[in-house]
Amino acid sequence: MPALEEVACHVHKECYTTMLEARNDSGVRTWKRFLKSKKFMQAGLARPMYEPLLYSPLSTLRQSRADELSLFMDQAHYMYQNKRNQMTFEQYTYVTQLLFHHAPANVLIWGLGQDSNLWSTINRHGRTAFLENHEVWLNKMKENLPDAESHLYNYKLQFSNNVSNSERHMKKLLAEDKQAQHDDLYQKLPADLEDVKWDVILVDSPAYAKETRMESIWNSKRLKDNLLQHPGHIVHILVHDCERTIERMFSDEFLGRDPQSYTVVEGHRISDHESQMRHYMFRSVDNTYQDELKALRAKLQKSNL
């Protein structure tokens, strides 16, 4: 685990220390104690771990809601401890809170994995859809999670199992004009997914193999652009494994490279490998406001004539 000074996202250190204590002593009761702890209350934060996340203090939650979140946080802790080389402790608890505070919501996840049941359960009154490219794994997971909505998605771009080859192709794609990128990367989602007003999109697939996340990141950006045509709509996009070149560079190009435009959630996996996840939040422009602004500008210009 990195030193507190090395933890990204403006973590409130005292509150984060309490989180670490909870991590070292797992259990629902521990999480309940954390949510009610003096350190947490004195912090006065609307967000218990990372500043841009939550919108209402957990201290204002009804007891039943606080108990429910405690249960989910404990499950996230279990995933961190028992599913090696996936998300870090910080990332699991971050995504858990994000989904909890937006549920019920429309959630699209690239990748079907061991943590899919947790995400589906948190958002059980909303819609959670998974896109998976490995058919054998998909069929196996359907047996384990028969109620999960999962779809087979075959990526257009195929490479040899060679990271440098993938990165060369990535640089070629980034150098192309928008139409060429569209031709190379565009692939329509299954019909019942394409036009959904997604609230949260999590990019956690494919793994480094014949396919890469160039396609899933670009298509998430395409979905986001379509969704932002709805006035007042907010879209959260999370991209996992941004410590890797392809994820980082494609996120920079298509979602935003300015560090002020995203939150970095980083930490170390059980295997001690560093991992970074980016959280982008996009808000559509209110057309009514824009129309009023245009009318005001026209009026001012006219008065200056």
PDB file of C-alpha atoms in Angstrom:
ATOM      1  CA  MET A   1       0.000   0.000   0.000  1.00  0.00           C
ATOM      2  CA  PRO A   2       1.492   3.408  -0.912  1.00  0.00           C
ATOM      3  CA  ALA A   3       2.101   6.092   1.693  1.00  0.00           C
ATOM      4  CA  LEU A   4      -0.792   8.463   2.276  1.00  0.00           C
ATOM      5  CA  GLU A   5       1.127  11.258   0.562  1.00  0.00           C
ATOM      6  CA  GLU A   6       1.195   9.169  -2.627  1.00  0.00           C
ATOM      7  CA  VAL A   7      -2.536   8.560  -2.800  1.00  0.00           C
ATOM      8  CA  ALA A   8      -4.205  10.544  -5.588  1.00  0.00           C
ATOM      9  CA  CYS A   9      -7.520  12.405  -5.803  1.00  0.00           C
ATOM     10  CA  HIS A  10      -7.105  14.785  -2.858  1.00  0.00           C
ATOM     11  CA  VAL A  11      -7.824  12.092  -0.301  1.00  0.00           C
ATOM     12  CA  HIS A  12      -8.616  13.495   3.111  1.00  0.00           C
ATOM     13  CA  LYS A  13      -5.789  11.807   5.031  1.00  0.00           C
ATOM     14  CA  GLU A  14      -7.493  11.399   8.384  1.00  0.00           C
ATOM     15  CA  CYS A  15     -10.570   9.920   6.762  1.00  0.00           C
ATOM     16  CA  TYR A  16      -8.418   7.713   4.554  1.00  0.00           C
ATOM     17  CA  THR A  17      -6.532   6.442   7.613  1.00  0.00           C
ATOM     18  CA  THR A  18      -9.872   5.337   9.047  1.00  0.00           C
ATOM     19  CA  MET A  19     -10.578   3.578   5.749  1.00  0.00           C
ATOM     20  CA  LEU A  20      -7.297   1.681   6.052  1.00  0.00           C
ATOM     21  CA  GLU A  21      -8.237   0.622   9.565  1.00  0.00           C
ATOM     22  CA  ALA A  22     -11.516  -0.702   8.187  1.00  0.00           C
ATOM     23  CA  ARG A  23      -9.665  -2.517   5.430  1.00  0.00           C
ATOM     24  CA  ASN A  24      -7.425  -4.295   7.915  1.00  0.00           C
ATOM     25  CA  ASP A  25     -10.415  -5.370  10.013  1.00  0.00           C
ATOM     26  CA  SER A  26     -13.051  -6.513   7.554  1.00  0.00           C
ATOM     27  CA  GLY A  27     -16.716  -7.025   8.305  1.00  0.00           C
ATOM     28  CA  VAL A  28     -20.007  -5.224   7.990  1.00  0.00           C
ATOM     29  CA  ARG A  29     -19.817  -4.036  11.597  1.00  0.00           C
ATOM     30  CA  THR A  30     -16.457  -2.404  10.891  1.00  0.00           C
ATOM     31  CA  TRP A  31     -17.892  -0.489   7.954  1.00  0.00           C
ATOM     32  CA  LYS A  32     -20.836   0.637  10.080  1.00  0.00           C
ATOM     33  CA  ARG A  33     -18.379   1.907  12.689  1.00  0.00           C
ATOM     34  CA  PHE A  34     -16.445   3.720   9.957  1.00  0.00           C
ATOM     35  CA  LEU A  35     -19.538   5.469   8.605  1.00  0.00           C
ATOM     36  CA  LYS A  36     -20.398   6.675  12.121  1.00  0.00           C
ATOM     37  CA  SER A  37     -16.846   7.307  13.297  1.00  0.00           C
ATOM     38  CA  LYS A  38     -15.765  10.584  14.892  1.00  0.00           C
ATOM     39  CA  LYS A  39     -12.973  10.933  12.370  1.00  0.00           C
ATOM     40  CA  PHE A  40     -15.484  10.697   9.530  1.00  0.00           C
ATOM     41  CA  MET A  41     -17.958  13.083  11.149  1.00  0.00           C
ATOM     42  CA  GLN A  42     -15.265  15.612  12.073  1.00  0.00           C
ATOM     43  CA  ALA A  43     -13.919  15.576   8.530  1.00  0.00           C
ATOM     44  CA  GLY A  44     -17.134  17.274   7.456  1.00  0.00           C
ATOM     45  CA  LEU A  45     -16.817  15.746   4.018  1.00  0.00           C
ATOM     46  CA  ALA A  46     -19.618  15.083   1.576  1.00  0.00           C
ATOM     47  CA  ARG A  47     -17.277  12.479   0.126  1.00  0.00           C
ATOM     48  CA  PRO A  48     -15.658   9.910   2.409  1.00  0.00           C
ATOM     49  CA  MET A  49     -12.687   9.011   0.195  1.00  0.00           C
ATOM     50  CA  TYR A  50     -12.266  10.957  -3.017  1.00  0.00           C
ATOM     51  CA  GLU A  51     -13.451  14.538  -3.298  1.00  0.00           C
ATOM     52  CA  PRO A  52     -15.389  14.530  -6.590  1.00  0.00           C
ATOM     53  CA  LEU A  53     -17.506  11.498  -5.702  1.00  0.00           C
ATOM     54  CA  LEU A  54     -20.474  11.726  -3.387  1.00  0.00           C
ATOM     55  CA  TYR A  55     -23.156  14.388  -3.256  1.00  0.00           C
ATOM     56  CA  SER A  56     -24.641  14.035   0.241  1.00  0.00           C
ATOM     57  CA  PRO A  57     -22.876  13.282   3.528  1.00  0.00           C
ATOM     58  CA  LEU A  58     -23.223   9.684   4.610  1.00  0.00           C
ATOM     59  CA  SER A  59     -24.055  10.994   8.075  1.00  0.00           C
ATOM     60  CA  THR A  60     -27.414  12.124   6.635  1.00  0.00           C
ATOM     61  CA  LEU A  61     -28.294   8.668   5.301  1.00  0.00           C
ATOM     62  CA  ARG A  62     -31.163   6.774   6.852  1.00  0.00           C
ATOM     63  CA  GLN A  63     -29.965   3.935   9.057  1.00  0.00           C
ATOM     64  CA  SER A  64     -31.197   1.297   6.608  1.00  0.00           C
ATOM     65  CA  ARG A  65     -29.294   2.962   3.755  1.00  0.00           C
ATOM     66  CA  ALA A  66     -26.124   3.226   5.814  1.00  0.00           C
ATOM     67  CA  ASP A  67     -26.427  -0.463   6.760  1.00  0.00           C
ATOM     68  CA  GLU A  68     -26.933  -1.369   3.102  1.00  0.00           C
ATOM     69  CA  LEU A  69     -23.843   0.568   2.023  1.00  0.00           C
ATOM     70  CA  SER A  70     -21.863  -1.094   4.832  1.00  0.00           C
ATOM     71  CA  LEU A  71     -22.789  -4.478   3.399  1.00  0.00           C
ATOM     72  CA  PHE A  72     -21.703  -3.471  -0.118  1.00  0.00           C
ATOM     73  CA  MET A  73     -18.436  -1.995   1.153  1.00  0.00           C
ATOM     74  CA  ASP A  74     -17.703  -5.265   2.916  1.00  0.00           C
ATOM     75  CA  GLN A  75     -18.365  -7.154  -0.334  1.00  0.00           C
ATOM     76  CA  ALA A  76     -16.022  -4.755  -2.154  1.00  0.00           C
ATOM     77  CA  HIS A  77     -13.401  -5.464   0.521  1.00  0.00           C
ATOM     78  CA  TYR A  78     -13.874  -9.204  -0.072  1.00  0.00           C
ATOM     79  CA  MET A  79     -13.382  -8.727  -3.833  1.00  0.00           C
ATOM     80  CA  TYR A  80     -10.128  -6.868  -3.215  1.00  0.00           C
ATOM     81  CA  GLN A  81      -8.784  -9.539  -0.870  1.00  0.00           C
ATOM     82  CA  ASN A  82      -9.826 -12.603  -2.852  1.00  0.00           C
ATOM     83  CA  LYS A  83      -9.801 -11.638  -6.545  1.00  0.00           C
ATOM     84  CA  ARG A  84      -6.152 -10.862  -7.193  1.00  0.00           C
ATOM     85  CA  ASN A  85      -4.951  -8.635 -10.018  1.00  0.00           C
ATOM     86  CA  GLN A  86      -8.323  -6.992 -10.581  1.00  0.00           C
ATOM     87  CA  MET A  87      -9.225  -3.669  -8.930  1.00  0.00           C
ATOM     88  CA  THR A  88      -7.478  -2.177  -5.933  1.00  0.00           C
ATOM     89  CA  PHE A  89      -9.117  -1.589  -2.566  1.00  0.00           C
ATOM     90  CA  GLU A  90      -9.537   2.108  -3.387  1.00  0.00           C
ATOM     91  CA  GLN A  91     -11.087   1.361  -6.777  1.00  0.00           C
ATOM     92  CA  TYR A  92     -13.557  -1.249  -5.509  1.00  0.00           C
ATOM     93  CA  THR A  93     -14.813   1.006  -2.724  1.00  0.00           C
ATOM     94  CA  TYR A  94     -14.934   3.997  -5.081  1.00  0.00           C
ATOM     95  CA  VAL A  95     -17.057   2.245  -7.738  1.00  0.00           C
ATOM     96  CA  THR A  96     -19.243   0.773  -4.987  1.00  0.00           C
ATOM     97  CA  GLN A  97     -20.053   4.260  -3.677  1.00  0.00           C
ATOM     98  CA  LEU A  98     -20.564   5.714  -7.141  1.00  0.00           C
ATOM     99  CA  LEU A  99     -23.109   3.054  -8.107  1.00  0.00           C
ATOM    100  CA  PHE A 100     -24.780   3.128  -4.685  1.00  0.00           C
ATOM    101  CA  HIS A 101     -25.395   6.875  -4.821  1.00  0.00           C
ATOM    102  CA  HIS A 102     -26.692   6.826  -8.405  1.00  0.00           C
ATOM    103  CA  ALA A 103     -28.820   3.680  -8.187  1.00  0.00           C
ATOM    104  CA  PRO A 104     -31.234   2.984  -9.678  1.00  0.00           C
ATOM    105  CA  ALA A 105     -29.392   3.873 -12.867  1.00  0.00           C
ATOM    106  CA  ASN A 106     -28.543   2.642 -16.346  1.00  0.00           C
ATOM    107  CA  VAL A 107     -25.052   1.142 -16.089  1.00  0.00           C
ATOM    108  CA  LEU A 108     -23.025  -0.249 -19.011  1.00  0.00           C
ATOM    109  CA  ILE A 109     -19.935  -2.304 -18.197  1.00  0.00           C
ATOM    110  CA  TRP A 110     -17.381  -3.467 -20.743  1.00  0.00           C
ATOM    111  CA  GLY A 111     -16.366  -6.847 -19.344  1.00  0.00           C
ATOM    112  CA  LEU A 112     -18.070  -9.615 -17.378  1.00  0.00           C
ATOM    113  CA  GLY A 113     -16.097 -10.730 -14.343  1.00  0.00           C
ATOM    114  CA  GLN A 114     -16.022 -11.965 -10.783  1.00  0.00           C
ATOM    115  CA  ASP A 115     -17.202  -8.560  -9.528  1.00  0.00           C
ATOM    116  CA  SER A 116     -20.208  -8.370 -11.878  1.00  0.00           C
ATOM    117  CA  ASN A 117     -22.560  -9.760  -9.260  1.00  0.00           C
ATOM    118  CA  LEU A 118     -21.617  -6.947  -6.856  1.00  0.00           C
ATOM    119  CA  TRP A 119     -22.297  -4.235  -9.455  1.00  0.00           C
ATOM    120  CA  SER A 120     -25.613  -5.833 -10.460  1.00  0.00           C
ATOM    121  CA  THR A 121     -26.723  -6.178  -6.852  1.00  0.00           C
ATOM    122  CA  ILE A 122     -25.953  -2.559  -5.959  1.00  0.00           C
ATOM    123  CA  ASN A 123     -27.962  -1.421  -8.993  1.00  0.00           C
ATOM    124  CA  ARG A 124     -30.618  -4.139  -8.709  1.00  0.00           C
ATOM    125  CA  HIS A 125     -33.503  -1.687  -9.178  1.00  0.00           C
ATOM    126  CA  GLY A 126     -31.867  -0.196 -12.278  1.00  0.00           C
ATOM    127  CA  ARG A 127     -30.359  -1.749 -15.394  1.00  0.00           C
ATOM    128  CA  THR A 128     -26.822  -3.150 -15.516  1.00  0.00           C
ATOM    129  CA  ALA A 129     -25.649  -4.540 -18.870  1.00  0.00           C
ATOM    130  CA  PHE A 130     -22.334  -6.304 -19.508  1.00  0.00           C
ATOM    131  CA  LEU A 131     -20.464  -6.630 -22.815  1.00  0.00           C
ATOM    132  CA  GLU A 132     -18.128  -9.630 -22.980  1.00  0.00           C
ATOM    133  CA  ASN A 133     -15.962 -10.748 -25.912  1.00  0.00           C
ATOM    134  CA  HIS A 134     -14.993 -14.264 -24.786  1.00  0.00           C
ATOM    135  CA  GLU A 135     -17.893 -16.554 -25.594  1.00  0.00           C
ATOM    136  CA  VAL A 136     -16.725 -19.505 -23.457  1.00  0.00           C
ATOM    137  CA  TRP A 137     -16.288 -17.227 -20.420  1.00  0.00           C
ATOM    138  CA  LEU A 138     -19.618 -15.557 -21.145  1.00  0.00           C
ATOM    139  CA  ASN A 139     -21.450 -18.894 -21.147  1.00  0.00           C
ATOM    140  CA  LYS A 140     -19.719 -19.940 -17.930  1.00  0.00           C
ATOM    141  CA  MET A 141     -20.660 -16.693 -16.196  1.00  0.00           C
ATOM    142  CA  LYS A 142     -24.252 -16.999 -17.414  1.00  0.00           C
ATOM    143  CA  GLU A 143     -24.464 -20.265 -15.464  1.00  0.00           C
ATOM    144  CA  ASN A 144     -23.109 -18.560 -12.335  1.00  0.00           C
ATOM    145  CA  LEU A 145     -25.104 -15.330 -12.815  1.00  0.00           C
ATOM    146  CA  PRO A 146     -28.281 -16.321 -14.661  1.00  0.00           C
ATOM    147  CA  ASP A 147     -30.023 -13.033 -13.815  1.00  0.00           C
ATOM    148  CA  ALA A 148     -27.235 -10.781 -15.124  1.00  0.00           C
ATOM    149  CA  GLU A 149     -27.848  -9.061 -18.455  1.00  0.00           C
ATOM    150  CA  SER A 150     -24.848 -10.022 -20.570  1.00  0.00           C
ATOM    151  CA  HIS A 151     -24.175  -9.685 -24.288  1.00  0.00           C
ATOM    152  CA  LEU A 152     -21.527 -11.086 -26.602  1.00  0.00           C
ATOM    153  CA  TYR A 153     -19.461  -8.319 -28.206  1.00  0.00           C
ATOM    154  CA  ASN A 154     -16.880  -9.172 -30.882  1.00  0.00           C
ATOM    155  CA  TYR A 155     -14.217  -6.503 -31.261  1.00  0.00           C
ATOM    156  CA  LYS A 156     -13.325  -5.416 -34.789  1.00  0.00           C
ATOM    157  CA  LEU A 157      -9.647  -4.829 -34.071  1.00  0.00           C
ATOM    158  CA  GLN A 158      -7.576  -7.990 -33.663  1.00  0.00           C
ATOM    159  CA  PHE A 159      -3.836  -8.109 -32.958  1.00  0.00           C
ATOM    160  CA  SER A 160      -1.204 -10.669 -32.191  1.00  0.00           C
ATOM    161  CA  ASN A 161      -0.457 -11.074 -28.482  1.00  0.00           C
ATOM    162  CA  ASN A 162       2.155  -8.368 -28.741  1.00  0.00           C
ATOM    163  CA  VAL A 163       1.802  -5.150 -26.774  1.00  0.00           C
ATOM    164  CA  SER A 164       4.278  -3.175 -28.901  1.00  0.00           C
ATOM    165  CA  ASN A 165       2.353  -4.123 -32.056  1.00  0.00           C
ATOM    166  CA  SER A 166      -0.881  -2.920 -30.439  1.00  0.00           C
ATOM    167  CA  GLU A 167       0.763   0.351 -29.403  1.00  0.00           C
ATOM    168  CA  ARG A 168       2.073   0.937 -32.940  1.00  0.00           C
ATOM    169  CA  HIS A 169      -1.452   0.480 -34.289  1.00  0.00           C
ATOM    170  CA  MET A 170      -2.778   2.790 -31.567  1.00  0.00           C
ATOM    171  CA  LYS A 171      -0.419   5.594 -32.665  1.00  0.00           C
ATOM    172  CA  LYS A 172      -1.512   5.063 -36.268  1.00  0.00           C
ATOM    173  CA  LEU A 173      -5.171   5.350 -35.248  1.00  0.00           C
ATOM    174  CA  LEU A 174      -4.557   8.519 -33.225  1.00  0.00           C
ATOM    175  CA  ALA A 175      -2.856  10.104 -36.245  1.00  0.00           C
ATOM    176  CA  GLU A 176      -5.877   9.464 -38.489  1.00  0.00           C
ATOM    177  CA  ASP A 177      -8.650  11.953 -39.143  1.00  0.00           C
ATOM    178  CA  LYS A 178     -12.029  11.546 -37.419  1.00  0.00           C
ATOM    179  CA  GLN A 179     -13.687   9.753 -40.336  1.00  0.00           C
ATOM    180  CA  ALA A 180     -10.894   7.180 -40.574  1.00  0.00           C
ATOM    181  CA  GLN A 181     -11.074   6.608 -36.813  1.00  0.00           C
ATOM    182  CA  HIS A 182     -14.843   6.153 -37.112  1.00  0.00           C
ATOM    183  CA  ASP A 183     -14.380   3.584 -39.900  1.00  0.00           C
ATOM    184  CA  ASP A 184     -11.794   1.646 -37.892  1.00  0.00           C
ATOM    185  CA  LEU A 185     -13.412   1.756 -34.451  1.00  0.00           C
ATOM    186  CA  TYR A 186     -17.164   2.150 -34.878  1.00  0.00           C
ATOM    187  CA  GLN A 187     -19.288  -0.861 -34.090  1.00  0.00           C
ATOM    188  CA  LYS A 188     -22.919  -0.564 -33.157  1.00  0.00           C
ATOM    189  CA  LEU A 189     -23.941  -2.135 -29.866  1.00  0.00           C
ATOM    190  CA  PRO A 190     -26.769  -4.668 -29.703  1.00  0.00           C
ATOM    191  CA  ALA A 191     -30.026  -2.936 -30.686  1.00  0.00           C
ATOM    192  CA  ASP A 192     -31.487  -2.802 -27.177  1.00  0.00           C
ATOM    193  CA  LEU A 193     -28.317  -1.127 -25.805  1.00  0.00           C
ATOM    194  CA  GLU A 194     -27.499   1.478 -28.418  1.00  0.00           C
ATOM    195  CA  ASP A 195     -30.201   4.032 -27.552  1.00  0.00           C
ATOM    196  CA  VAL A 196     -30.287   3.639 -23.749  1.00  0.00           C
ATOM    197  CA  LYS A 197     -29.641   6.782 -21.660  1.00  0.00           C
ATOM    198  CA  TRP A 198     -26.619   5.403 -19.813  1.00  0.00           C
ATOM    199  CA  ASP A 199     -25.705   7.076 -16.535  1.00  0.00           C
ATOM    200  CA  VAL A 200     -22.483   5.179 -15.809  1.00  0.00           C
ATOM    201  CA  ILE A 201     -20.103   3.458 -18.257  1.00  0.00           C
ATOM    202  CA  LEU A 202     -17.230   1.358 -16.900  1.00  0.00           C
ATOM    203  CA  VAL A 203     -14.457   0.321 -19.326  1.00  0.00           C
ATOM    204  CA  ASP A 204     -12.730  -2.770 -17.921  1.00  0.00           C
ATOM    205  CA  SER A 205     -12.405  -4.926 -21.026  1.00  0.00           C
ATOM    206  CA  PRO A 206     -10.880  -6.428 -23.067  1.00  0.00           C
ATOM    207  CA  ALA A 207      -7.718  -7.612 -21.363  1.00  0.00           C
ATOM    208  CA  TYR A 208      -4.362  -7.250 -23.092  1.00  0.00           C
ATOM    209  CA  ALA A 209      -4.503 -10.014 -25.666  1.00  0.00           C
ATOM    210  CA  LYS A 210      -5.640 -10.011 -29.285  1.00  0.00           C
ATOM    211  CA  GLU A 211      -8.006  -7.130 -28.542  1.00  0.00           C
ATOM    212  CA  THR A 212      -7.294  -3.872 -26.747  1.00  0.00           C
ATOM    213  CA  ARG A 213      -9.402  -1.142 -25.137  1.00  0.00           C
ATOM    214  CA  MET A 214      -8.983   1.280 -28.015  1.00  0.00           C
ATOM    215  CA  GLU A 215     -12.374   0.213 -29.310  1.00  0.00           C
ATOM    216  CA  SER A 216     -14.255   0.168 -25.995  1.00  0.00           C
ATOM    217  CA  ILE A 217     -12.906   3.620 -25.018  1.00  0.00           C
ATOM    218  CA  TRP A 218     -13.733   5.158 -28.399  1.00  0.00           C
ATOM    219  CA  ASN A 219     -17.247   3.700 -28.438  1.00  0.00           C
ATOM    220  CA  SER A 220     -17.829   4.884 -24.876  1.00  0.00           C
ATOM    221  CA  LYS A 221     -16.931   8.359 -26.094  1.00  0.00           C
ATOM    222  CA  ARG A 222     -19.349   7.930 -29.017  1.00  0.00           C
ATOM    223  CA  LEU A 223     -22.156   6.911 -26.662  1.00  0.00           C
ATOM    224  CA  LYS A 224     -21.342   9.852 -24.401  1.00  0.00           C
ATOM    225  CA  ASP A 225     -21.552  12.331 -27.287  1.00  0.00           C
ATOM    226  CA  ASN A 226     -24.985  10.982 -28.221  1.00  0.00           C
ATOM    227  CA  LEU A 227     -26.196  11.036 -24.613  1.00  0.00           C
ATOM    228  CA  LEU A 228     -25.173  14.638 -24.078  1.00  0.00           C
ATOM    229  CA  GLN A 229     -27.737  15.708 -26.655  1.00  0.00           C
ATOM    230  CA  HIS A 230     -30.324  15.174 -23.892  1.00  0.00           C
ATOM    231  CA  PRO A 231     -30.570  18.404 -21.843  1.00  0.00           C
ATOM    232  CA  GLY A 232     -29.400  18.049 -18.255  1.00  0.00           C
ATOM    233  CA  HIS A 233     -28.067  14.509 -18.656  1.00  0.00           C
ATOM    234  CA  ILE A 234     -24.919  13.490 -16.751  1.00  0.00           C
ATOM    235  CA  VAL A 235     -22.674  10.620 -17.854  1.00  0.00           C
ATOM    236  CA  HIS A 236     -19.937   9.068 -15.718  1.00  0.00           C
ATOM    237  CA  ILE A 237     -17.208   7.161 -17.585  1.00  0.00           C
ATOM    238  CA  LEU A 238     -14.643   5.129 -15.664  1.00  0.00           C
ATOM    239  CA  VAL A 239     -11.611   3.653 -17.435  1.00  0.00           C
ATOM    240  CA  HIS A 240      -9.667   1.011 -15.531  1.00  0.00           C
ATOM    241  CA  ASP A 241      -5.937   0.270 -15.951  1.00  0.00           C
ATOM    242  CA  CYS A 242      -4.929   3.775 -17.085  1.00  0.00           C
ATOM    243  CA  GLU A 243      -1.375   3.120 -15.921  1.00  0.00           C
ATOM    244  CA  ARG A 244      -1.065   1.231 -19.233  1.00  0.00           C
ATOM    245  CA  THR A 245      -0.135   3.069 -22.429  1.00  0.00           C
ATOM    246  CA  ILE A 246      -3.182   2.317 -24.584  1.00  0.00           C
ATOM    247  CA  GLU A 247      -5.755   3.078 -21.891  1.00  0.00           C
ATOM    248  CA  ARG A 248      -3.964   6.279 -20.911  1.00  0.00           C
ATOM    249  CA  MET A 249      -3.409   7.630 -24.437  1.00  0.00           C
ATOM    250  CA  PHE A 250      -6.891   6.782 -25.744  1.00  0.00           C
ATOM    251  CA  SER A 251      -8.480   8.287 -22.642  1.00  0.00           C
ATOM    252  CA  ASP A 252      -6.363  11.415 -23.160  1.00  0.00           C
ATOM    253  CA  GLU A 253      -7.409  11.704 -26.793  1.00  0.00           C
ATOM    254  CA  PHE A 254     -11.110  10.921 -26.604  1.00  0.00           C
ATOM    255  CA  LEU A 255     -12.221  11.681 -23.036  1.00  0.00           C
ATOM    256  CA  GLY A 256      -9.864  14.435 -21.905  1.00  0.00           C
ATOM    257  CA  ARG A 257      -6.182  14.873 -21.118  1.00  0.00           C
ATOM    258  CA  ASP A 258      -6.475  17.812 -18.687  1.00  0.00           C
ATOM    259  CA  PRO A 259      -5.957  16.416 -15.154  1.00  0.00           C
ATOM    260  CA  GLN A 260      -8.727  18.768 -13.989  1.00  0.00           C
ATOM    261  CA  SER A 261     -11.214  16.900 -16.206  1.00  0.00           C
ATOM    262  CA  TYR A 262     -10.979  13.574 -14.387  1.00  0.00           C
ATOM    263  CA  THR A 263     -10.323  11.965 -11.024  1.00  0.00           C
ATOM    264  CA  VAL A 264      -7.524   9.432 -10.666  1.00  0.00           C
ATOM    265  CA  VAL A 265      -8.285   6.545  -8.327  1.00  0.00           C
ATOM    266  CA  GLU A 266      -5.089   4.633  -7.759  1.00  0.00           C
ATOM    267  CA  GLY A 267      -3.627   2.062  -5.452  1.00  0.00           C
ATOM    268  CA  HIS A 268      -1.886  -1.292  -5.403  1.00  0.00           C
ATOM    269  CA  ARG A 269      -3.397  -4.681  -6.078  1.00  0.00           C
ATOM    270  CA  ILE A 270      -2.788  -7.567  -3.687  1.00  0.00           C
ATOM    271  CA  SER A 271       0.017  -8.603  -6.058  1.00  0.00           C
ATOM    272  CA  ASP A 272       1.529  -5.124  -5.371  1.00  0.00           C
ATOM    273  CA  HIS A 273       1.130  -3.971  -8.978  1.00  0.00           C
ATOM    274  CA  GLU A 274       0.127  -0.323  -9.249  1.00  0.00           C
ATOM    275  CA  SER A 275      -3.239   0.394 -10.860  1.00  0.00           C
ATOM    276  CA  GLN A 276      -4.933   3.622 -11.959  1.00  0.00           C
ATOM    277  CA  MET A 277      -8.549   4.237 -12.826  1.00  0.00           C
ATOM    278  CA  ARG A 278      -9.890   7.480 -14.282  1.00  0.00           C
ATOM    279  CA  HIS A 279     -13.336   8.834 -13.544  1.00  0.00           C
ATOM    280  CA  TYR A 280     -14.741  11.367 -16.010  1.00  0.00           C
ATOM    281  CA  MET A 281     -18.036  13.178 -15.508  1.00  0.00           C
ATOM    282  CA  PHE A 282     -19.760  14.840 -18.459  1.00  0.00           C
ATOM    283  CA  ARG A 283     -22.796  17.103 -18.213  1.00  0.00           C
ATOM    284  CA  SER A 284     -24.947  18.094 -21.186  1.00  0.00           C
ATOM    285  CA  VAL A 285     -25.647  21.745 -21.898  1.00  0.00           C
ATOM    286  CA  ASP A 286     -29.165  22.919 -21.133  1.00  0.00           C
ATOM    287  CA  ASN A 287     -30.529  24.048 -24.501  1.00  0.00           C
ATOM    288  CA  THR A 288     -33.048  26.372 -22.828  1.00  0.00           C
ATOM    289  CA  TYR A 289     -30.252  28.208 -21.085  1.00  0.00           C
ATOM    290  CA  GLN A 290     -28.285  28.413 -24.341  1.00  0.00           C
ATOM    291  CA  ASP A 291     -31.314  29.849 -26.188  1.00  0.00           C
ATOM    292  CA  GLU A 292     -31.790  32.456 -23.466  1.00  0.00           C
ATOM    293  CA  LEU A 293     -28.093  33.320 -23.637  1.00  0.00           C
ATOM    294  CA  LYS A 294     -28.231  33.754 -27.420  1.00  0.00           C
ATOM    295  CA  ALA A 295     -31.310  35.987 -27.107  1.00  0.00           C
ATOM    296  CA  LEU A 296     -29.554  38.100 -24.471  1.00  0.00           C
ATOM    297  CA  ARG A 297     -26.454  38.462 -26.647  1.00  0.00           C
ATOM    298  CA  ALA A 298     -28.588  39.470 -29.655  1.00  0.00           C
ATOM    299  CA  LYS A 299     -30.386  42.039 -27.510  1.00  0.00           C
ATOM    300  CA  LEU A 300     -27.094  43.490 -26.267  1.00  0.00           C
ATOM    301  CA  GLN A 301     -25.675  43.651 -29.778  1.00  0.00           C
ATOM    302  CA  LYS A 302     -28.809  45.399 -30.986  1.00  0.00           C
ATOM    303  CA  SER A 303     -28.660  47.957 -28.166  1.00  0.00           C
ATOM    304  CA  ASN A 304     -25.046  48.749 -29.070  1.00  0.00           C
ATOM    305  CA  LEU A 305     -25.903  49.573 -32.672  1.00  0.00           C
TER     306      LEU A 305
END
